[in-house]
Amino acid sequence: MSVQHQDFDVAAEYAQLRQGNNADGALVFFVGTVRDRNLGDGVCGLRLEHYPGMSERILTELVEQAFERWPVSRVRLLHRVGDLELSDQIVLVAASSPHREAAFAACEFLMDFLKSRAPFWKQEAYLDADGTRCLRWIEGREKDRQALQRWDNIGADSLSGSS
Amino acid sequence: MIQVLLFARLRDRLGASVVNLELPSPCSLAQVREALVSGHPDAAELLAPERALFAINQTFSNDDQDVVTDRDEVALFPPMTGG
């Protein structure tokens, strides 16, 4: 797992997951990027803040949970921080397993928790109706909070925040 | 004295990334929250339990369960928006 400013190279990450890995027949990759519109406004960029120390700790715990719950052999979790521009890569979640079910499930689990249970905060730069550049903190979505419920039986107690 | 690290919108609103509170050690998280609200009454809404979450030594915690000392790393932050 990594929390970093610099961009990542999906091809290089893919090569890593494949190298010396003849046992896994399935590799699943997810990449999240900066979209051009949000809440009806044009987005100029995103600033990703995090809680240094805790972000790495939580990502490490998440990866450990993925290994505990599913027969995945390799997992890669990478989250960028700092100032990002339109279409920049934000996050990479990848897993490999002998069969696809585990790799898909592990990646969904990791993304669901990353959205609202890891100490990162997004601040969006957007253009308002007058074309002025403004900043606003992004609020969590109910949809993301609800997505966590489907993993309830997994015993992610150490990862549960209040409410 | 209890030190609290603030992040994101809470830091912006309270105007500091670290706040030092005159509280006994140990004290409860509820007391920490109360002290922050007293010091920043205009930010009371943002400091409510659902909008401001505690972590102690980089682990999520609960107002009604946990106690902190002046040796703990206490942080308060808004609901998270990662990924």
XYZ file of C-alpha atoms in Angstrom:
246
model
C 0.000 0.000 0.000
C 1.147 3.532 -0.585
C 0.018 7.082 0.091
C 1.941 9.363 -2.231
C 1.986 12.621 -4.150
C 3.431 11.268 -7.340
C 1.425 9.632 -10.082
C 1.409 5.880 -10.508
C 1.927 3.768 -13.612
C -0.791 1.181 -14.096
C 1.288 -0.844 -16.550
C 4.125 -1.106 -14.016
C 1.704 -2.073 -11.237
C 0.171 -4.710 -13.508
C 3.597 -6.130 -14.298
C 4.308 -6.382 -10.565
C 1.114 -8.302 -9.914
C 1.873 -10.698 -12.723
C 5.546 -11.245 -12.110
C 6.309 -14.765 -10.948
C 2.616 -15.303 -10.443
C 1.468 -18.406 -12.259
C -1.094 -19.417 -9.645
C -3.497 -16.522 -10.234
C -5.788 -16.654 -13.228
C -7.556 -13.410 -12.372
C -6.294 -9.832 -11.963
C -8.697 -6.997 -11.207
C -7.704 -3.338 -11.405
C -9.675 -0.225 -10.442
C -8.464 3.323 -11.068
C -10.319 6.411 -9.818
C -9.715 9.704 -11.613
C -10.704 13.377 -11.283
C -13.985 14.018 -13.106
C -14.795 17.238 -14.923
C -18.159 17.983 -13.333
C -19.654 17.793 -9.847
C -22.891 19.187 -8.378
C -23.604 20.897 -11.678
C -20.345 22.864 -11.743
C -17.222 22.539 -13.865
C -14.359 21.147 -11.839
C -10.855 22.642 -12.211
C -9.001 20.411 -9.829
C -8.937 18.499 -6.576
C -6.853 18.834 -3.442
C -6.486 15.597 -1.478
C -5.684 16.047 2.193
C -4.913 13.170 4.566
C -3.974 12.407 8.165
C -0.312 11.368 7.849
C 0.336 8.205 9.832
C -3.317 7.237 10.188
C -3.956 7.059 6.440
C -1.130 4.562 5.978
C -2.247 2.615 9.032
C -5.835 2.346 7.807
C -4.781 1.332 4.289
C -2.526 -1.352 5.752
C -5.419 -2.660 7.872
C -7.707 -2.670 4.859
C -5.247 -4.726 2.840
C -4.855 -7.164 5.753
C -8.632 -7.517 5.953
C -8.783 -8.278 2.229
C -6.219 -11.066 2.633
C -8.102 -12.453 5.636
C -11.467 -12.496 3.955
C -10.694 -13.654 0.420
C -8.271 -16.053 -1.221
C -6.364 -13.262 -2.950
C -2.639 -13.701 -3.437
C -1.594 -10.133 -4.124
C -3.204 -6.792 -3.353
C -2.070 -3.304 -4.290
C -3.666 -0.192 -2.805
C -2.368 3.208 -3.778
C -3.884 6.604 -2.892
C -2.536 9.919 -4.070
C -2.586 13.131 -2.052
C -1.852 16.753 -2.887
C -3.048 18.864 -5.783
C -4.540 17.013 -8.743
C -5.855 18.197 -12.089
C -8.710 17.047 -14.314
C -8.453 13.411 -15.340
C -5.500 12.825 -13.011
C -5.365 9.416 -11.383
C -6.354 9.476 -7.702
C -6.474 5.875 -6.535
C -5.483 2.375 -7.625
C -7.013 -0.773 -6.155
C -5.846 -4.093 -7.568
C -5.974 -7.741 -6.584
C -5.037 -11.090 -8.049
C -6.453 -14.481 -7.169
C -6.750 -17.928 -8.741
C -10.385 -17.244 -9.710
C -12.116 -13.953 -10.377
C -14.733 -13.845 -7.583
C -12.188 -13.111 -4.841
C -10.304 -10.479 -6.847
C -13.510 -8.590 -7.744
C -14.905 -8.789 -4.201
C -11.661 -7.690 -2.553
C -11.408 -4.662 -4.844
C -15.023 -3.619 -4.210
C -14.514 -4.003 -0.471
C -11.355 -1.890 -0.559
C -12.958 0.867 -2.631
C -16.087 0.964 -0.477
C -13.984 1.493 2.638
C -11.652 3.942 0.976
C -14.604 6.194 0.100
C -15.649 6.868 3.690
C -13.516 5.000 6.228
C -10.007 6.194 5.428
C -8.765 9.605 6.614
C -8.632 11.469 3.308
C -10.591 14.629 2.464
C -11.243 16.128 -0.932
C -11.379 19.833 -1.594
C -12.648 20.723 -5.009
C -11.719 23.717 -7.136
C -14.624 24.608 -9.401
C -15.971 27.466 -11.520
C -19.124 29.098 -10.209
C -21.899 30.663 -12.326
C -19.775 33.792 -12.879
C -16.760 31.778 -13.913
C -14.961 32.532 -10.650
C -12.630 29.850 -9.297
C -13.922 28.658 -5.913
C -12.955 26.006 -3.394
C -15.309 23.709 -1.499
C -14.933 20.678 0.695
C -16.661 17.630 -0.736
C -19.305 16.017 1.460
C -19.640 12.279 1.820
C -22.495 10.681 -0.094
C -25.209 8.588 1.548
C -24.702 6.039 -1.212
C -21.078 5.534 -0.114
C -22.021 5.187 3.555
C -24.660 2.637 2.657
C -22.242 0.671 0.498
C -20.356 -0.234 3.668
C -23.329 -2.174 5.020
C -22.928 -5.058 2.632
C -19.572 -5.858 4.225
C -21.017 -5.859 7.777
C -20.654 -9.568 8.321
C -16.968 -9.265 7.586
C -16.085 -8.105 11.082
C -14.390 -4.901 10.047
C -14.742 -3.642 13.623
C -11.352 -2.010 13.718
C -12.290 -0.036 10.647
C -15.641 1.267 11.836
C -15.844 4.947 12.576
C -18.570 6.396 14.794
C -22.069 6.573 13.170
C -3.600 20.037 28.782
C -5.067 18.081 25.897
C -3.852 18.707 22.362
C -6.172 18.096 19.423
C -5.139 17.854 15.773
C -7.682 19.256 13.334
C -8.127 18.395 9.666
C -9.906 19.616 6.549
C -12.955 21.804 7.000
C -12.639 21.715 10.806
C -9.120 23.101 10.644
C -10.208 25.808 8.214
C -13.192 26.779 10.336
C -11.442 26.798 13.711
C -8.417 28.483 12.184
C -5.747 26.146 13.534
C -4.336 22.723 12.762
C -3.571 22.144 16.452
C -5.666 23.275 19.409
C -4.517 23.086 23.045
C -7.287 22.665 25.592
C -7.152 23.363 29.309
C -8.531 20.028 30.405
C -7.457 17.544 33.060
C -5.599 14.402 32.013
C -7.295 11.968 31.695
C -10.595 13.296 30.450
C -13.394 12.020 28.260
C -13.852 12.698 24.557
C -17.186 14.272 25.404
C -15.317 16.815 27.526
C -12.911 17.494 24.680
C -15.795 18.105 22.301
C -17.535 20.367 24.842
C -14.363 22.394 25.342
C -13.985 22.902 21.584
C -17.590 24.035 21.287
C -17.143 26.474 24.186
C -14.086 27.913 22.543
C -15.763 28.126 19.134
C -19.528 28.481 19.639
C -20.063 29.645 16.046
C -18.718 26.265 14.862
C -20.981 24.218 17.136
C -22.825 22.582 14.223
C -19.590 21.452 12.616
C -18.404 20.041 15.962
C -21.479 17.846 16.518
C -20.846 14.091 16.933
C -21.956 13.112 13.425
C -19.973 15.860 11.758
C -16.757 15.657 13.767
C -15.148 12.276 14.392
C -12.435 11.488 16.917
C -9.367 9.328 16.536
C -7.045 8.491 19.432
C -3.517 7.430 18.499
C -4.663 7.065 14.921
C -7.522 4.685 15.698
C -11.203 5.631 15.387
C -12.924 6.200 18.729
C -16.259 6.952 20.323
C -17.247 9.847 22.571
C -18.963 7.608 25.060
C -16.296 4.927 25.251
C -12.955 6.585 25.257
C -10.754 8.611 27.514
C -7.642 10.576 26.606
C -4.511 11.745 28.415
C -1.954 14.410 27.607
C 0.226 11.652 26.103
C -2.318 10.579 23.485
C -2.490 11.828 19.929
C -6.056 13.109 19.620
C -7.485 14.120 16.275
C -10.842 15.496 15.205
C -11.995 15.489 11.595
C -15.039 15.646 9.347
C -16.611 12.582 7.704
C -14.037 11.225 5.282
C -14.081 11.505 1.506
C -11.310 9.386 0.081
C -11.045 7.229 -2.991
